[in-house]
Tab-separated table of C-alpha atoms in Angstrom:
chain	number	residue	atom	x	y	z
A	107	UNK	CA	110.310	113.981	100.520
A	108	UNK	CA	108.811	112.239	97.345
A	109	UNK	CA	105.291	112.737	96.639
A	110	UNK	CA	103.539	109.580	94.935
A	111	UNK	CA	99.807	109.580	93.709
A	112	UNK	CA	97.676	106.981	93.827
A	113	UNK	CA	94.771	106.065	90.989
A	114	UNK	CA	93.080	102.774	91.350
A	115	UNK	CA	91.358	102.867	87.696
A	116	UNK	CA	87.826	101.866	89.172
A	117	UNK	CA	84.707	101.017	87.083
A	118	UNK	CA	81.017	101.934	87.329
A	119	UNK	CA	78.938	101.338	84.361
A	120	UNK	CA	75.729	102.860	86.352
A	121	UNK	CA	74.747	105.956	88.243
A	122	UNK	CA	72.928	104.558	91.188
A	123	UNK	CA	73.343	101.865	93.586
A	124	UNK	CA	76.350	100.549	94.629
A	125	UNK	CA	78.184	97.501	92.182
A	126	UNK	CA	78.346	93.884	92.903
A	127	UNK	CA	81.122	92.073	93.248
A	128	UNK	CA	81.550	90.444	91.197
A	129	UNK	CA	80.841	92.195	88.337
A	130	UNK	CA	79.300	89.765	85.804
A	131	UNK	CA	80.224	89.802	82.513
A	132	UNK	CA	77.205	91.642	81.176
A	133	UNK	CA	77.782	95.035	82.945
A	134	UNK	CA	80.441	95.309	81.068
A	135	UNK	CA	80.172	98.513	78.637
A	136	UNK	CA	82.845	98.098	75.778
A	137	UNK	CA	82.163	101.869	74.857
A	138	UNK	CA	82.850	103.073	78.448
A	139	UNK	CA	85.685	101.032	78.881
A	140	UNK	CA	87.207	102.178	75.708
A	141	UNK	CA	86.769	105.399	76.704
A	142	UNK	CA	88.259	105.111	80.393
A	143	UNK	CA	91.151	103.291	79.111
A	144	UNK	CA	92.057	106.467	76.688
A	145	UNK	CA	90.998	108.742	79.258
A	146	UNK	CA	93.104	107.208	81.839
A	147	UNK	CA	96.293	107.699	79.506
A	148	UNK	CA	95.689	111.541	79.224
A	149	UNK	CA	95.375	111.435	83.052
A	150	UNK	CA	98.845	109.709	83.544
A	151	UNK	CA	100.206	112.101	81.013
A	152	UNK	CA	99.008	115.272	83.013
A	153	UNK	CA	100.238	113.760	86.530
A	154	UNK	CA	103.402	113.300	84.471
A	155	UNK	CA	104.053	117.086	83.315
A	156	UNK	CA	102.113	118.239	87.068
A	157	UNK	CA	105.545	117.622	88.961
A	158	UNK	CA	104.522	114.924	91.392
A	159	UNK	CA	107.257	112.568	91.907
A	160	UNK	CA	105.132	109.079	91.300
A	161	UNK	CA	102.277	107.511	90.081
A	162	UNK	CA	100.884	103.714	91.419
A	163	UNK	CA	98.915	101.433	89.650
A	164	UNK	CA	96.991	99.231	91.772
A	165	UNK	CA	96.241	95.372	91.258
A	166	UNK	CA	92.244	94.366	91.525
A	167	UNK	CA	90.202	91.623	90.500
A	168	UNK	CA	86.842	90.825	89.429
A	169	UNK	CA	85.597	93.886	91.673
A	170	UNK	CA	84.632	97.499	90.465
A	171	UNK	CA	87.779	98.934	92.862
A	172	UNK	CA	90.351	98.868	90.491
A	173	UNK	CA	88.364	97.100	87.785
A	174	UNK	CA	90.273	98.130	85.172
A	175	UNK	CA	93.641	97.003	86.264
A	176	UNK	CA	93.735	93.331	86.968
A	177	UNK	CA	97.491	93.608	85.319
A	178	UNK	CA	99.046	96.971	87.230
A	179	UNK	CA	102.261	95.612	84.699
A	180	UNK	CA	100.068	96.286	81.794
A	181	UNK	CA	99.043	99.331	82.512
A	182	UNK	CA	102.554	100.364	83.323
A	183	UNK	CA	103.916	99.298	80.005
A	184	UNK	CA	101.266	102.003	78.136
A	185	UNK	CA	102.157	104.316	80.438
A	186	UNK	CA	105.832	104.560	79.682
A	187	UNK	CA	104.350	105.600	76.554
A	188	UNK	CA	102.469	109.006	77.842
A	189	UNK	CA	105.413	109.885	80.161
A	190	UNK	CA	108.833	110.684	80.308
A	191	UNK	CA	110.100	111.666	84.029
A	192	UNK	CA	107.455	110.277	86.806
A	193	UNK	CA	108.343	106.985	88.388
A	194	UNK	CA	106.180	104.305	87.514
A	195	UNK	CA	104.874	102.146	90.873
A	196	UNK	CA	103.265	98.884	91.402
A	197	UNK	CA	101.710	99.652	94.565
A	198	UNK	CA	101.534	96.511	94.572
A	199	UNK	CA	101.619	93.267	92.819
A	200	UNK	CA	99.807	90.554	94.371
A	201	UNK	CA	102.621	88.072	94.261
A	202	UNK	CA	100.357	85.071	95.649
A	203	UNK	CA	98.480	85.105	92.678
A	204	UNK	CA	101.252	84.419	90.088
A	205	UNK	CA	101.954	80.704	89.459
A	206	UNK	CA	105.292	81.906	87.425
A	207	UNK	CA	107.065	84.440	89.222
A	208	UNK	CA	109.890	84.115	86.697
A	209	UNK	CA	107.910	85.614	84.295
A	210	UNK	CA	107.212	88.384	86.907
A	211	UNK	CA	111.082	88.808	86.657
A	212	UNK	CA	110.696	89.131	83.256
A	213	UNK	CA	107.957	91.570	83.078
A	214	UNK	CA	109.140	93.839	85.268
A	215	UNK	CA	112.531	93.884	83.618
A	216	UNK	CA	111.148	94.946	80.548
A	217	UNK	CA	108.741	97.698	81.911
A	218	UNK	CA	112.048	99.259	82.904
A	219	UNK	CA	113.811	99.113	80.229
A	220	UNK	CA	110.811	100.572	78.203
A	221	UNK	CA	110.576	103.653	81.195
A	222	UNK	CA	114.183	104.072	80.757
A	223	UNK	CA	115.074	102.986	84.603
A	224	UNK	CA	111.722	104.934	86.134
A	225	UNK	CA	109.858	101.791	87.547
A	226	UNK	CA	109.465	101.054	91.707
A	227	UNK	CA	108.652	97.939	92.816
A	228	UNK	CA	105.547	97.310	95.285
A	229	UNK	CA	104.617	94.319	96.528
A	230	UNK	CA	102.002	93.793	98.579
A	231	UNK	CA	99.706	90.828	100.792
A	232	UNK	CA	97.030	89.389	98.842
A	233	UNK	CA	93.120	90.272	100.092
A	234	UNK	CA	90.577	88.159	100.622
A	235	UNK	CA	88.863	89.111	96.920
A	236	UNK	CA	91.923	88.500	95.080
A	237	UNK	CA	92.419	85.441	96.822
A	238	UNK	CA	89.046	84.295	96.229
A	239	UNK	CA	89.079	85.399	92.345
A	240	UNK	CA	92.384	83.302	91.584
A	241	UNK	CA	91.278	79.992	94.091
A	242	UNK	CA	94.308	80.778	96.495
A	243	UNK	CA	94.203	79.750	100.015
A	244	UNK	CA	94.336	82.143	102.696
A	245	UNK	CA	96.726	79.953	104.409
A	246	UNK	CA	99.386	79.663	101.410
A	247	UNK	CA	99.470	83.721	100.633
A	248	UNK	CA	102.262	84.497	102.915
A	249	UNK	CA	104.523	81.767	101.638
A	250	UNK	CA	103.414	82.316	98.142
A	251	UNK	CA	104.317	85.605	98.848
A	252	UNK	CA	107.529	85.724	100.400
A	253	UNK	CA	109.285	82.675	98.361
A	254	UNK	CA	107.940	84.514	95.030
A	255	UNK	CA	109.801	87.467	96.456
A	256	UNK	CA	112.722	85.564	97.366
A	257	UNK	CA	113.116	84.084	93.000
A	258	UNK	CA	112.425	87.532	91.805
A	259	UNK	CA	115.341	89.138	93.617
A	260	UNK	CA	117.500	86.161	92.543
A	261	UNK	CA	116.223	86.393	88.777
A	262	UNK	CA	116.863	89.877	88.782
A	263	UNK	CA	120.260	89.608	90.115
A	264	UNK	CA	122.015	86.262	89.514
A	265	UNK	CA	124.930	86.612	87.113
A	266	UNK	CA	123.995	82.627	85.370
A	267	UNK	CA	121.228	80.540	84.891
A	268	UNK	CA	120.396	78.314	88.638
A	269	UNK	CA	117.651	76.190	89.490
A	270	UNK	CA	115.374	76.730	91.648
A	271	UNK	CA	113.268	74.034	93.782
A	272	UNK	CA	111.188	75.669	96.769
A	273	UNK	CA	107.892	74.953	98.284
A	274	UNK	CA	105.399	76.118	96.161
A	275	UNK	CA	107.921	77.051	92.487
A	276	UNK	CA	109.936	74.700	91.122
A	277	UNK	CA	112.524	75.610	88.099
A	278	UNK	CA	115.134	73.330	86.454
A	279	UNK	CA	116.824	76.635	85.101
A	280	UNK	CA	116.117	80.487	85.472
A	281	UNK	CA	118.019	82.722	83.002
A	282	UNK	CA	115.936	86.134	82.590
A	283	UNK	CA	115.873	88.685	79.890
A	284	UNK	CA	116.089	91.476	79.806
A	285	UNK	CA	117.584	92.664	82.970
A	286	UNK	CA	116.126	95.480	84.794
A	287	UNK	CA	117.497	99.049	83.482
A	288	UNK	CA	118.307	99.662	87.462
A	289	UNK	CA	121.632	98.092	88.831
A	290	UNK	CA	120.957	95.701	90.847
A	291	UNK	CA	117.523	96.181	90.331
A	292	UNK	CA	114.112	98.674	90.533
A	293	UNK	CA	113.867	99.902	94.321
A	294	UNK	CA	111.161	97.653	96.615
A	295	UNK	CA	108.156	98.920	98.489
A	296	UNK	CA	105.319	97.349	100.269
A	297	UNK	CA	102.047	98.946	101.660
A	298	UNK	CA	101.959	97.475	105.681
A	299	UNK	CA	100.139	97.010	108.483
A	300	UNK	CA	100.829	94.378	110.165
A	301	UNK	CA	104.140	93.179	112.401
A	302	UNK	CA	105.120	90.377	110.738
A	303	UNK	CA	104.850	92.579	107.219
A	304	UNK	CA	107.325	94.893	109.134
A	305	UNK	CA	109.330	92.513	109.758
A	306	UNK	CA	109.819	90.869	106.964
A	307	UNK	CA	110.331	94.329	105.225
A	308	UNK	CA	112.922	94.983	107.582
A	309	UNK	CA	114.644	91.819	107.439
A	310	UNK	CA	114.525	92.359	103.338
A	311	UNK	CA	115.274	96.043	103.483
A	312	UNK	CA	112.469	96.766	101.441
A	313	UNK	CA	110.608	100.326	102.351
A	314	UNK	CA	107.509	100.514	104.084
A	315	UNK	CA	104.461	102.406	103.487
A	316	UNK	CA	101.771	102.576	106.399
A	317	UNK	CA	98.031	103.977	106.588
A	318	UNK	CA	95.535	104.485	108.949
A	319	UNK	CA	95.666	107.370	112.295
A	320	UNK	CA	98.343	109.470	112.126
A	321	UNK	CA	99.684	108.003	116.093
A	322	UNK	CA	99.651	104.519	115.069
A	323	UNK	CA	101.403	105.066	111.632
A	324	UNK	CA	103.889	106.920	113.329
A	325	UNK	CA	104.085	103.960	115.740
A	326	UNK	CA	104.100	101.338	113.461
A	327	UNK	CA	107.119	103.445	111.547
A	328	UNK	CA	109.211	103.898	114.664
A	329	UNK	CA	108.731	100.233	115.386
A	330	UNK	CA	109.842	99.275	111.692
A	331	UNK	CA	112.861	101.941	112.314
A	332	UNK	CA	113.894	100.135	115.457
A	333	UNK	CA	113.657	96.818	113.931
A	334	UNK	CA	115.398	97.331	110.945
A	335	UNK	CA	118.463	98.871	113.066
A	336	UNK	CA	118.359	96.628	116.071
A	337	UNK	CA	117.432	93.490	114.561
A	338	UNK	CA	118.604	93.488	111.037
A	339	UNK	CA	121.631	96.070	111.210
A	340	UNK	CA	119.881	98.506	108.984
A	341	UNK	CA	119.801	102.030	109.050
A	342	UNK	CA	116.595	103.173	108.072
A	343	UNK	CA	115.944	106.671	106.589
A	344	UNK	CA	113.033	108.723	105.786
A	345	UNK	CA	113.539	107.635	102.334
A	346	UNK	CA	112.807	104.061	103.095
A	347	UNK	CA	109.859	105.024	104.864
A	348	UNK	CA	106.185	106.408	103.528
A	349	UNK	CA	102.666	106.926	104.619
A	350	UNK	CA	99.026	106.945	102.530
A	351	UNK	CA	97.342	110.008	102.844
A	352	UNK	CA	93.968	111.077	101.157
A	353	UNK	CA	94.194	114.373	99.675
A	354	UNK	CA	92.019	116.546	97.250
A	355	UNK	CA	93.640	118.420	93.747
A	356	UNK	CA	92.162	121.822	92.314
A	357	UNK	CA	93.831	124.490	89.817
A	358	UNK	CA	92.959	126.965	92.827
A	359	UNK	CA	91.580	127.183	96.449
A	360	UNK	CA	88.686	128.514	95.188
A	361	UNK	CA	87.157	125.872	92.902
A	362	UNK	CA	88.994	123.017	95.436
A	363	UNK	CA	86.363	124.825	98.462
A	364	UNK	CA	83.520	124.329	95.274
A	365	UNK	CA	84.214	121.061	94.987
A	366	UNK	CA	84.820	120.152	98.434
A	367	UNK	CA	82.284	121.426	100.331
A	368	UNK	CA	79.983	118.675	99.466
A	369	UNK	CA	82.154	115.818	100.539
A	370	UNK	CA	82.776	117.827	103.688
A	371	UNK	CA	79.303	118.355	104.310
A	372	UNK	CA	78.547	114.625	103.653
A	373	UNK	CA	81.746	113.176	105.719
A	374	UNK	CA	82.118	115.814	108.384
A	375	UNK	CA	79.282	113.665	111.162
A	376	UNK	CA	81.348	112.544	113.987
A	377	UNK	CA	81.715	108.707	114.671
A	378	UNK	CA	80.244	108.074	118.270
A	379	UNK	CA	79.829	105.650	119.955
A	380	UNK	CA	77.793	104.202	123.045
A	381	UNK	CA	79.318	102.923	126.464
A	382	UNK	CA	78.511	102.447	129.658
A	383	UNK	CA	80.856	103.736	132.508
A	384	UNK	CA	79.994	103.336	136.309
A	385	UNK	CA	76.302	101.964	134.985
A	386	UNK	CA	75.555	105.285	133.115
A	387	UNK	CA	75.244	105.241	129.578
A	388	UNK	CA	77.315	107.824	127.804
A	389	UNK	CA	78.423	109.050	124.228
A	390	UNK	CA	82.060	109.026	123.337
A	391	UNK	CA	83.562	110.349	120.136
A	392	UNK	CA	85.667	108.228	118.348
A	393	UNK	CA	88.872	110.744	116.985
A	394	UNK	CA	90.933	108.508	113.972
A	395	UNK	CA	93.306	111.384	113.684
A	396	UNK	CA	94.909	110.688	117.469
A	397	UNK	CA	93.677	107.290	117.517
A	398	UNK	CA	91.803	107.834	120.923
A	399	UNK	CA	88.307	107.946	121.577
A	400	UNK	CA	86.808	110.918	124.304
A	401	UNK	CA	83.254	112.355	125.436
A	402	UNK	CA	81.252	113.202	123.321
A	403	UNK	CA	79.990	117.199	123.344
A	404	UNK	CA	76.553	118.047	123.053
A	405	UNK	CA	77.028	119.228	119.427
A	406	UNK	CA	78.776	116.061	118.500
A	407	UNK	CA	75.560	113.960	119.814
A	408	UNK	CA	73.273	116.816	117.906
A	409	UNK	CA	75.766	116.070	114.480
A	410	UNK	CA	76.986	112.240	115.104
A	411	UNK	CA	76.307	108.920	113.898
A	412	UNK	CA	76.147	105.844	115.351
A	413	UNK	CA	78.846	103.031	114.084
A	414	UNK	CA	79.395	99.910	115.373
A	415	UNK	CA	82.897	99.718	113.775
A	416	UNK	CA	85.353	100.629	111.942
A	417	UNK	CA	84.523	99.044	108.610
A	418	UNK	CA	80.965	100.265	109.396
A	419	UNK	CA	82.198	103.805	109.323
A	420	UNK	CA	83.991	103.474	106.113
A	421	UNK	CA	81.157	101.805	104.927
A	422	UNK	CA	78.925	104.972	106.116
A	423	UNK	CA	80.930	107.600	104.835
A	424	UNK	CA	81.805	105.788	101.327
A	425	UNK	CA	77.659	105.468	100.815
């Protein structure tokens, strides 16, 4: 098992009060930002020498999430740089967004060569704020997506220069330098929810990374295993398969239950919920963890809040 850590570089240039998106121009602090940027190095460079296998650099836009990273290649280029072992993931490029994937290719290629062959691939479906900041449509982001996915591969791999004339990217000639370090080129990952993204992964044997409740991550896996052997002849191993889990780092238990305790305090309210069964109203307890929801105990309903969904409760406990 590989352990990979995830920063998404965010920026918040004041101490109350949640920040817009988007973030006009004039909240920008060129002090601050200088100082996260050199900050953020020395933080790669200690997740480097901590032992963790990987490190992922998201892609955001216009937004305070991930503010400082609207180029996750970028900020992979200074980090091979500050490091010397950790593998370097995109987790992941918006490939929607780019009206030259070729120069993707290129980019990529060269961010491996600089890391010495320590760069991983993630590609990922575009949201609906990075489609909005770059004027995509909604309807175009899957086959943006997938035929951008389709020339990288090729420019990565082809032995001489072909042309290239699809849907949405058309090349009279694609001839890439460098080539990526990594024969025939960096492994492929994408973050996935969705069946058709499961598919597709499957079909591309690219490795999938899943979120959310434990049960239906585990489901969504098995399906993606099953797939991948019984529709696309591919043996899928626990190496081609990951899952996104919050965690907390401290030098020692004692200054991680400091630390902690707060957030615990602040995020430990139950999510309930209110339903009516047989014309009685009752409170049921929603539990993410099994993916189930149950009754509600008395000291749930004395500790619980009320959501009315899901993205309400994120919304609660992020406030």
């Amino acid at each position: 098992m590989q352990v990979w850590i995830r920063q998404s570089m965010p920026y918040h240039c004041q101490e109350e009060g949640p920040m817009p998106f988007p973030v006009p121009g004039w909240m920008w602090d060129r002090s601050l930002g200088e100082t996260l940027y050199k900050d953020r190095m020395r933080f790669i460079r200690r997740v480097d020498e901590s032992g963790i296998d990987g490190i992922i650099f998201t892609e955001h836009h216009y937004g305070p999430n991930g503010g400082l990273t609207p180029s996750p290649l970028i900020t992979l280029a200074a980090a091979t740089q500050v490091t010397e072992r950790i593998k370097l993931v995109t987790m992941g490029l918006s490939l929607a967004l780019y009206s030259q994937p070729v120069r993707v290719a290129e980019e990529v290629a060269m961010v491996d060569n600089l890391s010495g062959g320590r760069v991983i691939v993630g590609i990922m479906s575009s949201g609906a704020q990075n489609l909005y900041s770059y004027s995509v449509a909604a309807e175009e982001e899957r086959g943006r997506k997938e035929e951008a996915y389709d020339l990288i591969v090729k420019a990565w791999t082809e032995e001489n220069p072909f042309a290239w004339h699809g849907e949405y990217f058309d090349y009279e000639c694609v001839s890439i330098l460098p080539r990526p370090m990594q024969t025939p080129h960096p492994p492929i990952w994408s973050p996935v929810s969705a069946v058709e993204s499961f598919t597709w992964c499957a079909r591309n044997r690219i490795g999938a990374i899943t979120s959310g409740a434990t049960k239906a991550a585990a489901e969504g896996l098995e399906f993606f295993g099953n797939y991948a052997r019984d529709e696309c002849g591919w043996d899928v191993g626990p190496a081609d398969m990951g899952i996104a889990r919050e965690f907390y780092m401290a030098p020692t238990k004692a200054k991680f239950n400091e630390m902690a305790a707060p957030v615990e305090q602040k995020h430990a309210a139950p999510w309930l919920r209110k339903r009516k069964e047989n014309g009685e109203e009752v409170v049921r307890v929603v539990d993410l963890d099994r993916g189930v929801e149950r009754r509600a105990t008395p000291e749930e309903i004395e500790q619980g809040v009320f959501y009315k969904s899901y993205d309400e409760y994120k919304e609660g406990r992020a406030a």
